[in-house]
PDB file of C-alpha atoms in Angstrom:
ATOM      1  CA  MET A   4     -91.752 -31.757 -32.756  1.00 51.00           C
ATOM      2  CA  SER A   5     -88.480 -30.260 -33.970  1.00 69.00           C
ATOM      3  CA  GLU A   6     -85.122 -31.890 -33.401  1.00 90.00           C
ATOM      4  CA  ILE A   7     -83.237 -30.960 -30.210  1.00 95.00           C
ATOM      5  CA  ILE A   8     -79.475 -30.498 -30.591  1.00 95.00           C
ATOM      6  CA  HIS A   9     -77.411 -30.915 -27.407  1.00 97.00           C
ATOM      7  CA  THR A  10     -73.823 -29.601 -27.160  1.00 97.00           C
ATOM      8  CA  ILE A  11     -71.338 -28.504 -24.521  1.00 97.00           C
ATOM      9  CA  GLY A  12     -68.987 -25.527 -24.499  1.00 97.00           C
ATOM     10  CA  ARG A  13     -66.216 -24.829 -21.981  1.00 96.00           C
ATOM     11  CA  ARG A  14     -64.011 -21.864 -21.095  1.00 96.00           C
ATOM     12  CA  LYS A  15     -61.721 -21.676 -18.039  1.00 95.00           C
ATOM     13  CA  THR A  16     -63.894 -23.313 -15.345  1.00 95.00           C
ATOM     14  CA  SER A  17     -67.247 -22.498 -16.972  1.00 97.00           C
ATOM     15  CA  VAL A  18     -69.353 -25.226 -18.578  1.00 97.00           C
ATOM     16  CA  ALA A  19     -72.347 -24.438 -20.806  1.00 97.00           C
ATOM     17  CA  ARG A  20     -74.742 -27.239 -21.797  1.00 98.00           C
ATOM     18  CA  ILE A  21     -77.278 -26.155 -24.417  1.00 97.00           C
ATOM     19  CA  TYR A  22     -80.375 -27.607 -26.031  1.00 97.00           C
ATOM     20  CA  MET A  23     -81.083 -25.892 -29.368  1.00 95.00           C
ATOM     21  CA  THR A  24     -84.269 -26.165 -31.445  1.00 94.00           C
ATOM     22  CA  LYS A  25     -85.755 -24.295 -34.395  1.00 92.00           C
ATOM     23  CA  GLY A  26     -87.688 -21.288 -33.133  1.00 90.00           C
ATOM     24  CA  LYS A  27     -87.969 -17.536 -32.872  1.00 90.00           C
ATOM     25  CA  GLY A  28     -84.559 -16.698 -31.391  1.00 88.00           C
ATOM     26  CA  LYS A  29     -85.341 -16.988 -27.662  1.00 93.00           C
ATOM     27  CA  ILE A  30     -82.201 -17.573 -25.581  1.00 94.00           C
ATOM     28  CA  THR A  31     -82.808 -18.808 -22.018  1.00 96.00           C
ATOM     29  CA  ILE A  32     -79.990 -19.282 -19.510  1.00 96.00           C
ATOM     30  CA  ASN A  33     -80.670 -21.061 -16.200  1.00 96.00           C
ATOM     31  CA  ASP A  34     -84.428 -20.343 -16.634  1.00 95.00           C
ATOM     32  CA  ARG A  35     -83.776 -16.604 -17.175  1.00 95.00           C
ATOM     33  CA  ASP A  36     -83.755 -14.525 -20.366  1.00 95.00           C
ATOM     34  CA  TYR A  37     -80.230 -13.906 -21.625  1.00 92.00           C
ATOM     35  CA  ASN A  38     -80.753 -10.111 -21.521  1.00 94.00           C
ATOM     36  CA  GLU A  39     -81.415 -10.448 -17.793  1.00 95.00           C
ATOM     37  CA  TYR A  40     -78.533 -12.900 -17.222  1.00 95.00           C
ATOM     38  CA  PHE A  41     -75.858 -10.959 -19.157  1.00 95.00           C
ATOM     39  CA  HIS A  42     -76.161  -7.297 -18.178  1.00 93.00           C
ATOM     40  CA  THR A  43     -73.606  -5.766 -20.553  1.00 95.00           C
ATOM     41  CA  GLY A  44     -74.000  -5.420 -24.297  1.00 95.00           C
ATOM     42  CA  ILE A  45     -70.556  -6.882 -24.951  1.00 96.00           C
ATOM     43  CA  LEU A  46     -71.481 -10.191 -23.293  1.00 96.00           C
ATOM     44  CA  ARG A  47     -74.763 -10.336 -25.239  1.00 95.00           C
ATOM     45  CA  THR A  48     -72.823  -9.729 -28.456  1.00 95.00           C
ATOM     46  CA  ILE A  49     -70.429 -12.588 -27.585  1.00 95.00           C
ATOM     47  CA  VAL A  50     -73.421 -14.932 -27.135  1.00 94.00           C
ATOM     48  CA  ARG A  51     -75.055 -13.895 -30.450  1.00 93.00           C
ATOM     49  CA  GLN A  52     -71.796 -14.005 -32.446  1.00 94.00           C
ATOM     50  CA  PRO A  53     -72.189 -17.523 -33.961  1.00 94.00           C
ATOM     51  CA  PHE A  54     -75.696 -16.668 -35.220  1.00 92.00           C
ATOM     52  CA  GLY A  55     -74.360 -13.455 -36.802  1.00 92.00           C
ATOM     53  CA  VAL A  56     -71.815 -15.447 -38.814  1.00 92.00           C
ATOM     54  CA  ILE A  57     -74.459 -17.879 -40.152  1.00 90.00           C
ATOM     55  CA  THR A  58     -77.559 -15.670 -40.541  1.00 83.00           C
ATOM     56  CA  PRO A  59     -76.737 -11.970 -40.010  1.00 76.00           C
ATOM     57  CA  GLU A  60     -80.344 -10.782 -40.270  1.00 75.00           C
ATOM     58  CA  ALA A  61     -82.138 -12.931 -37.659  1.00 76.00           C
ATOM     59  CA  ILE A  62     -81.726 -15.721 -35.122  1.00 81.00           C
ATOM     60  CA  VAL A  63     -83.933 -18.689 -36.104  1.00 88.00           C
ATOM     61  CA  HIS A  64     -83.140 -20.980 -33.155  1.00 91.00           C
ATOM     62  CA  ASP A  65     -84.307 -21.219 -29.542  1.00 94.00           C
ATOM     63  CA  VAL A  66     -81.501 -21.943 -27.093  1.00 95.00           C
ATOM     64  CA  ASN A  67     -82.028 -23.328 -23.593  1.00 96.00           C
ATOM     65  CA  ALA A  68     -78.737 -23.245 -21.673  1.00 97.00           C
ATOM     66  CA  ILE A  69     -77.530 -24.480 -18.304  1.00 97.00           C
ATOM     67  CA  ILE A  70     -74.316 -22.705 -17.292  1.00 97.00           C
ATOM     68  CA  GLU A  71     -72.185 -23.558 -14.264  1.00 97.00           C
ATOM     69  CA  GLY A  72     -68.910 -22.324 -12.793  1.00 96.00           C
ATOM     70  CA  GLY A  73     -66.478 -19.559 -13.582  1.00 94.00           C
ATOM     71  CA  GLY A  74     -67.107 -15.872 -14.057  1.00 95.00           C
ATOM     72  CA  ILE A  75     -69.623 -14.060 -16.241  1.00 96.00           C
ATOM     73  CA  LYS A  76     -67.221 -13.566 -19.197  1.00 96.00           C
ATOM     74  CA  GLY A  77     -66.069 -17.187 -19.159  1.00 96.00           C
ATOM     75  CA  GLN A  78     -69.711 -18.269 -19.091  1.00 97.00           C
ATOM     76  CA  ALA A  79     -70.526 -16.099 -22.122  1.00 97.00           C
ATOM     77  CA  GLU A  80     -67.585 -17.549 -24.070  1.00 96.00           C
ATOM     78  CA  ALA A  81     -68.496 -21.115 -23.078  1.00 97.00           C
ATOM     79  CA  LEU A  82     -72.037 -20.478 -24.322  1.00 97.00           C
ATOM     80  CA  ARG A  83     -70.673 -19.054 -27.591  1.00 96.00           C
ATOM     81  CA  LEU A  84     -68.644 -22.229 -28.195  1.00 97.00           C
ATOM     82  CA  ALA A  85     -71.639 -24.456 -27.405  1.00 97.00           C
ATOM     83  CA  ILE A  86     -73.883 -22.530 -29.830  1.00 96.00           C
ATOM     84  CA  ALA A  87     -71.228 -22.686 -32.577  1.00 96.00           C
ATOM     85  CA  ARG A  88     -70.882 -26.455 -32.092  1.00 96.00           C
ATOM     86  CA  ALA A  89     -74.668 -26.863 -32.227  1.00 95.00           C
ATOM     87  CA  LEU A  90     -74.863 -24.924 -35.500  1.00 94.00           C
ATOM     88  CA  VAL A  91     -72.232 -27.265 -37.000  1.00 95.00           C
ATOM     89  CA  LYS A  92     -74.113 -30.321 -35.709  1.00 94.00           C
ATOM     90  CA  GLU A  93     -77.302 -28.998 -37.330  1.00 92.00           C
ATOM     91  CA  ASN A  94     -75.670 -28.202 -40.685  1.00 91.00           C
ATOM     92  CA  PRO A  95     -72.050 -29.263 -41.432  1.00 94.00           C
ATOM     93  CA  GLU A  96     -71.845 -26.583 -44.167  1.00 94.00           C
ATOM     94  CA  ASN A  97     -71.650 -23.977 -41.368  1.00 92.00           C
ATOM     95  CA  LYS A  98     -68.279 -25.331 -40.183  1.00 95.00           C
ATOM     96  CA  PRO A  99     -65.964 -23.384 -42.586  1.00 95.00           C
ATOM     97  CA  LEU A 100     -67.729 -20.094 -41.765  1.00 93.00           C
ATOM     98  CA  LEU A 101     -67.521 -20.627 -38.009  1.00 95.00           C
ATOM     99  CA  ARG A 102     -63.937 -21.941 -38.256  1.00 95.00           C
ATOM    100  CA  ALA A 103     -62.912 -18.814 -40.203  1.00 95.00           C
ATOM    101  CA  ALA A 104     -64.444 -16.639 -37.464  1.00 94.00           C
ATOM    102  CA  GLU A 105     -62.471 -18.711 -34.886  1.00 94.00           C
ATOM    103  CA  LEU A 106     -65.628 -19.706 -33.019  1.00 95.00           C
ATOM    104  CA  LEU A 107     -64.992 -23.466 -32.974  1.00 96.00           C
ATOM    105  CA  THR A 108     -61.636 -23.318 -31.175  1.00 95.00           C
ATOM    106  CA  ARG A 109     -61.695 -24.203 -27.468  1.00 95.00           C
ATOM    107  CA  ASP A 110     -59.516 -21.696 -25.585  1.00 94.00           C
ATOM    108  CA  PRO A 111     -57.212 -23.929 -23.488  1.00 95.00           C
ATOM    109  CA  ARG A 112     -55.951 -21.216 -21.119  1.00 95.00           C
ATOM    110  CA  MET A 113     -56.640 -22.063 -17.481  1.00 95.00           C
ATOM    111  CA  VAL A 114     -55.552 -20.583 -14.149  1.00 95.00           C
ATOM    112  CA  GLU A 115     -52.157 -21.907 -13.140  1.00 96.00           C
ATOM    113  CA  ARG A 116     -52.156 -23.863  -9.887  1.00 97.00           C
ATOM    114  CA  LYS A 117     -50.635 -22.556  -6.673  1.00 97.00           C
ATOM    115  CA  LYS A 118     -47.306 -24.208  -5.846  1.00 96.00           C
ATOM    116  CA  PRO A 119     -46.240 -25.231  -2.327  1.00 97.00           C
ATOM    117  CA  GLY A 120     -43.681 -22.936  -0.698  1.00 95.00           C
ATOM    118  CA  GLN A 121     -44.957 -19.968  -2.685  1.00 95.00           C
ATOM    119  CA  LYS A 122     -47.539 -17.263  -2.081  1.00 96.00           C
ATOM    120  CA  LYS A 123     -49.368 -17.818  -5.398  1.00 96.00           C
ATOM    121  CA  ALA A 124     -48.667 -19.667  -8.662  1.00 97.00           C
ATOM    122  CA  ARG A 125     -45.526 -17.661  -9.447  1.00 96.00           C
ATOM    123  CA  LYS A 126     -45.179 -15.104  -6.634  1.00 96.00           C
ATOM    124  CA  ARG A 127     -42.675 -16.104  -3.954  1.00 95.00           C
ATOM    125  CA  PHE A 128     -42.629 -15.293  -0.249  1.00 95.00           C
ATOM    126  CA  GLN A 129     -40.473 -12.269   0.550  1.00 94.00           C
ATOM    127  CA  PHE A 130     -36.779 -13.158   0.763  1.00 92.00           C
ATOM    128  CA  THR A 131     -34.695 -11.645   3.565  1.00 93.00           C
ATOM    129  CA  LYS A 132     -30.930 -11.744   3.228  1.00 93.00           C
ATOM    130  CA  ARG A 133     -30.094 -11.003   6.906  1.00 87.00           C
TER     131      ARG A 133
END
């Protein structure tokens, strides 16, 4: 049996836990094929991006992912980070390539919290002078 690599990727409020093994390039997300889960081509490209940096011609890993929270784009980017981390865990020589493509950096931007006495995080209630 081949070695299973487990990593986690996060983006905004999305969390992607993946289990990667050597295989034929099958990507499964929440027991569904990734083509069915991500409907647009851009999101599919985001998911495949780390593999394209390492082996441009073909994906040689099977990925089983469990994704929770956030929106569809945040989920795709969380999955991309998890796959990039798994490729580094498998072979540390991949790290400079993935680092150069900026795929190993966790995007820290989060939604700002709503403050009391305000309508939203920054928007105030309407002010009346008289």
